[in-house]
mmCIF file of C-alpha atoms in Angstrom:
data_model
loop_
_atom_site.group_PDB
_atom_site.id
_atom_site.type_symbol
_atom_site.label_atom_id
_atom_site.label_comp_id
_atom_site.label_asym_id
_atom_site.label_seq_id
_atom_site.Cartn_x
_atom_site.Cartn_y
_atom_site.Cartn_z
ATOM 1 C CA UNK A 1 -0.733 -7.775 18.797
ATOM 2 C CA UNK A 2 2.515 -10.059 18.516
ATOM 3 C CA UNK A 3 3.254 -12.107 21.914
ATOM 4 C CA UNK A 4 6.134 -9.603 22.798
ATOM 5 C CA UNK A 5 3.796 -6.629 22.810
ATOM 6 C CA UNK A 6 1.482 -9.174 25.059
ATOM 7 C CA UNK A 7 4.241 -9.655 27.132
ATOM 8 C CA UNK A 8 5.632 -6.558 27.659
ATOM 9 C CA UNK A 9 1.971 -5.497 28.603
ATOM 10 C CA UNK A 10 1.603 -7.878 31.161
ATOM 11 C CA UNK A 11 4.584 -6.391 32.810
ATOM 12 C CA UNK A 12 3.879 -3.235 33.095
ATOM 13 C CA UNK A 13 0.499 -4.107 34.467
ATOM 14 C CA UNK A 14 2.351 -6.110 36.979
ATOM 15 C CA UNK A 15 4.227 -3.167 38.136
ATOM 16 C CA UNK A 16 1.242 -1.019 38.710
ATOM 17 C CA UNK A 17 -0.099 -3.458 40.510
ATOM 18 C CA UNK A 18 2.926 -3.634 43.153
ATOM 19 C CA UNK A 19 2.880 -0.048 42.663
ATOM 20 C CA UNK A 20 -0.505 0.218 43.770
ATOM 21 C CA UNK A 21 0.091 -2.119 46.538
ATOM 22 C CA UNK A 22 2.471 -0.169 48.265
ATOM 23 C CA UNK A 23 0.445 2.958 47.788
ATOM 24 C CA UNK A 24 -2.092 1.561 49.907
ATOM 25 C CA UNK A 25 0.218 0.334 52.842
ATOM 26 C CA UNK A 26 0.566 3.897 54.522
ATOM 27 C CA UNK A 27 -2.682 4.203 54.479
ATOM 28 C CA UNK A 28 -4.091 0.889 56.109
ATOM 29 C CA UNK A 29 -2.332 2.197 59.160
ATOM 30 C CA UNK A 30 -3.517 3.975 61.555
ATOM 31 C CA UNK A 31 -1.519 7.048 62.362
ATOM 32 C CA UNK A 32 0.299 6.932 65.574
ATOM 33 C CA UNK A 33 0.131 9.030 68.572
ATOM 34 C CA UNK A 34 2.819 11.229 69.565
ATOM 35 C CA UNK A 35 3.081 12.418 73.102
ATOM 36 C CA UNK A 36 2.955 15.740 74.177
ATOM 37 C CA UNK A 37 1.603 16.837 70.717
ATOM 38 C CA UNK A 38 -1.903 17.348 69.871
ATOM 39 C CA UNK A 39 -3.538 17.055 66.409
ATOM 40 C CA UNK A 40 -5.782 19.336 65.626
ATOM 41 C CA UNK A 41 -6.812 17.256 62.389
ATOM 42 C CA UNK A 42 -9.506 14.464 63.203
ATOM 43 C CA UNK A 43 -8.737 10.874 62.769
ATOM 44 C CA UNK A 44 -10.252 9.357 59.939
ATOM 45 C CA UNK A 45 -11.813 6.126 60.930
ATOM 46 C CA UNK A 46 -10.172 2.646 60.570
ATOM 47 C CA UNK A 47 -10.325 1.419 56.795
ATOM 48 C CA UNK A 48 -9.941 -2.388 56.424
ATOM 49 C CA UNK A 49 -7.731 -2.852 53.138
ATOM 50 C CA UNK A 50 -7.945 -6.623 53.401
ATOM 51 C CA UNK A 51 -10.146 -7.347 50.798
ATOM 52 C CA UNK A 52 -8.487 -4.580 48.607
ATOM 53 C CA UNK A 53 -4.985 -6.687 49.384
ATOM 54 C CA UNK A 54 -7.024 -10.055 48.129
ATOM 55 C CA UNK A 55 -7.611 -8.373 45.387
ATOM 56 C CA UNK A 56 -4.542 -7.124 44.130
ATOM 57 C CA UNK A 57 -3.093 -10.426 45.443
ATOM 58 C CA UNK A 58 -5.545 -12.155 43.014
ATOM 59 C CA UNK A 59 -4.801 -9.990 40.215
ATOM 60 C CA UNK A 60 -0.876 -10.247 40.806
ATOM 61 C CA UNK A 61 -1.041 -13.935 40.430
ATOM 62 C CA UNK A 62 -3.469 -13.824 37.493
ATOM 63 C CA UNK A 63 -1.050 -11.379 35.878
ATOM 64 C CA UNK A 64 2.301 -13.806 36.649
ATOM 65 C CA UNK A 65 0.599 -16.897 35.019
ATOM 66 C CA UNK A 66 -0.442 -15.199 31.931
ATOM 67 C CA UNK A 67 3.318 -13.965 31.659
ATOM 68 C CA UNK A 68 4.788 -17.602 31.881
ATOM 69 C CA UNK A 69 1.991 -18.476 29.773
ATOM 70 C CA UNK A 70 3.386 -15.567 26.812
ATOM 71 C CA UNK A 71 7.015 -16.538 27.635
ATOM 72 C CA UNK A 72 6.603 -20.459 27.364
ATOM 73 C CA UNK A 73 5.069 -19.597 23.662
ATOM 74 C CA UNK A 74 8.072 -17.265 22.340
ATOM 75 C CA UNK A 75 10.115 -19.522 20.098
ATOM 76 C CA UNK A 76 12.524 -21.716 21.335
ATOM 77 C CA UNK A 77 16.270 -22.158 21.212
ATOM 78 C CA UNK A 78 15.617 -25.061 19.473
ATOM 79 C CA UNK A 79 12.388 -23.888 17.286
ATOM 80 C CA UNK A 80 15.279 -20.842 16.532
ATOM 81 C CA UNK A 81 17.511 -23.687 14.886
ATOM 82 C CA UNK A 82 14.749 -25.148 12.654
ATOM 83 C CA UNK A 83 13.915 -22.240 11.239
ATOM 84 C CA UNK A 84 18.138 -20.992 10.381
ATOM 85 C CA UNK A 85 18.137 -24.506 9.364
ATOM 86 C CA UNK A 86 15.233 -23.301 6.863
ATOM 87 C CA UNK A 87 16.485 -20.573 5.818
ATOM 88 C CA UNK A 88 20.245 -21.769 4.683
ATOM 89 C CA UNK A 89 17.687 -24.514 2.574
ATOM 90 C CA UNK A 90 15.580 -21.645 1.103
ATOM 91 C CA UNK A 91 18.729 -19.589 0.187
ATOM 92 C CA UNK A 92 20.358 -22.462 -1.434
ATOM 93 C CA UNK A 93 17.420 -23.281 -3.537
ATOM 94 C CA UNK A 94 17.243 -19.885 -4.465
ATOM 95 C CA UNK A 95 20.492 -19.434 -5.853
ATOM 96 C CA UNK A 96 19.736 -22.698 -7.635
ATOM 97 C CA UNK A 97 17.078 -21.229 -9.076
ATOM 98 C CA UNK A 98 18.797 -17.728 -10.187
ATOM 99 C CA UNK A 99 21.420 -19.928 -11.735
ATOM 100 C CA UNK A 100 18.916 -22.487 -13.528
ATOM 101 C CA UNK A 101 17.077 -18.859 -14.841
ATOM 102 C CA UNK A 102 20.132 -17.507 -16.056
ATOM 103 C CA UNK A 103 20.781 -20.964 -17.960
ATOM 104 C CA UNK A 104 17.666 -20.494 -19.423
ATOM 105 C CA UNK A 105 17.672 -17.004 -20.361
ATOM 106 C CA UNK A 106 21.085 -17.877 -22.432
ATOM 107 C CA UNK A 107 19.121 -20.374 -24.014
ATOM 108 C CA UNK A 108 16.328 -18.318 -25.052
ATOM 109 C CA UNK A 109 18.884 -15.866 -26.286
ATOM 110 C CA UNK A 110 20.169 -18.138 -28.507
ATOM 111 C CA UNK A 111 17.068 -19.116 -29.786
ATOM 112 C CA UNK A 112 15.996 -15.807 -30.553
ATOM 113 C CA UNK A 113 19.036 -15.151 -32.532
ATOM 114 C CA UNK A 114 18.717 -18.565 -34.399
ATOM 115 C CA UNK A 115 14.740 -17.301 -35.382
ATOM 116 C CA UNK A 116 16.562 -13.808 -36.235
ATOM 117 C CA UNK A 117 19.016 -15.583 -38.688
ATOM 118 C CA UNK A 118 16.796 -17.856 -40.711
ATOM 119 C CA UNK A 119 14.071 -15.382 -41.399
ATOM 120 C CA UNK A 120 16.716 -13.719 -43.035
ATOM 121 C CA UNK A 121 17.819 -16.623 -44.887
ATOM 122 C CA UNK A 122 14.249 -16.911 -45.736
ATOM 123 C CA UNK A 123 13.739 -13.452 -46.947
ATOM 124 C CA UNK A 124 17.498 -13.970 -49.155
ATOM 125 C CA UNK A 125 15.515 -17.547 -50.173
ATOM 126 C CA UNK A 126 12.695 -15.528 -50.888
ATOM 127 C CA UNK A 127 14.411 -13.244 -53.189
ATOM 128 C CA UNK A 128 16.201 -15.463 -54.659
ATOM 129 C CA UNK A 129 13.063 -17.285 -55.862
ATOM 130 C CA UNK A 130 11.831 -14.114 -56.468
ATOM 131 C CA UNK A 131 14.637 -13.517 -59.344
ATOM 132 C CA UNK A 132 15.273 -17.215 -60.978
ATOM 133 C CA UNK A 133 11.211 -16.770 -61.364
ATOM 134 C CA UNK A 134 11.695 -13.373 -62.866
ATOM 135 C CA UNK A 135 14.671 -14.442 -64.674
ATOM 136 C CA UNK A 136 12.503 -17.679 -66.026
ATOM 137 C CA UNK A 137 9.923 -15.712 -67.161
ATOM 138 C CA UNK A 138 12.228 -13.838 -69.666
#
């Protein structure tokens, strides 16, 4: 998993944690009393959500220092630089080296052809000897 997809992770945990935060506020309430109306539902008893708040207060703060830890690793303005800097270099010596292959593929072009014409002046010399050999035999 690249550092982006890490990062982008750690986010959205992040916001399910606040999410789930301010779920539990209504509930650590207690409900309130109105006058002149009764409830005929019973009153659940008192829940403490303290430790549940230390924990998501924990993991909140957990979750925030592995994101600056992911964003101080993503390259850097400067790193950025280096690496165009690298790149114009790479292309440059790559051209160079299309243009050196080209050289060198005219070359071997012209070798081939110069192999191409003496084998067939040796296969004229050939016949030639071939005759004045024929011709000193009569």
């Amino acid at each position: 998993m690249d550092r982006v997809t890490q990062l982008q992770d750690r986010v959205d945990l992040l916001a399910w944690y606040f999410c789930d935060t301010l779920r539990m506020i209504p509930q650590s309430f207690n409900p309130a009393e109105l006058e002149g109306i009764k409830d005929p539902v019973s009153k659940p008893d008192f829940v403490d959500y303290s430790l549940r708040y230390q924990f998501f207060s924990k993991k909140i703060c957990q979750t925030v220092k592995e994101i600056l830890v992911l964003a101080d690793s993503l390259p850097s303005p400067e790193s950025t630089e280096a690496i165009q800097e690298l790149e114009k270099e790479q292309l440059a010596l790559t051209q160079e080296y299309y243009a050196q292959l080209e050289k060198t593929q005219s070359k071997l072009s012209l070798i081939k052809e110069a192999i191409h014409i003496f084998t067939e002046e040796s296969h004229v010399t050939d016949a030639l000897l071939a005759q004045n050999k024929s011709a000193e035999k009569l």
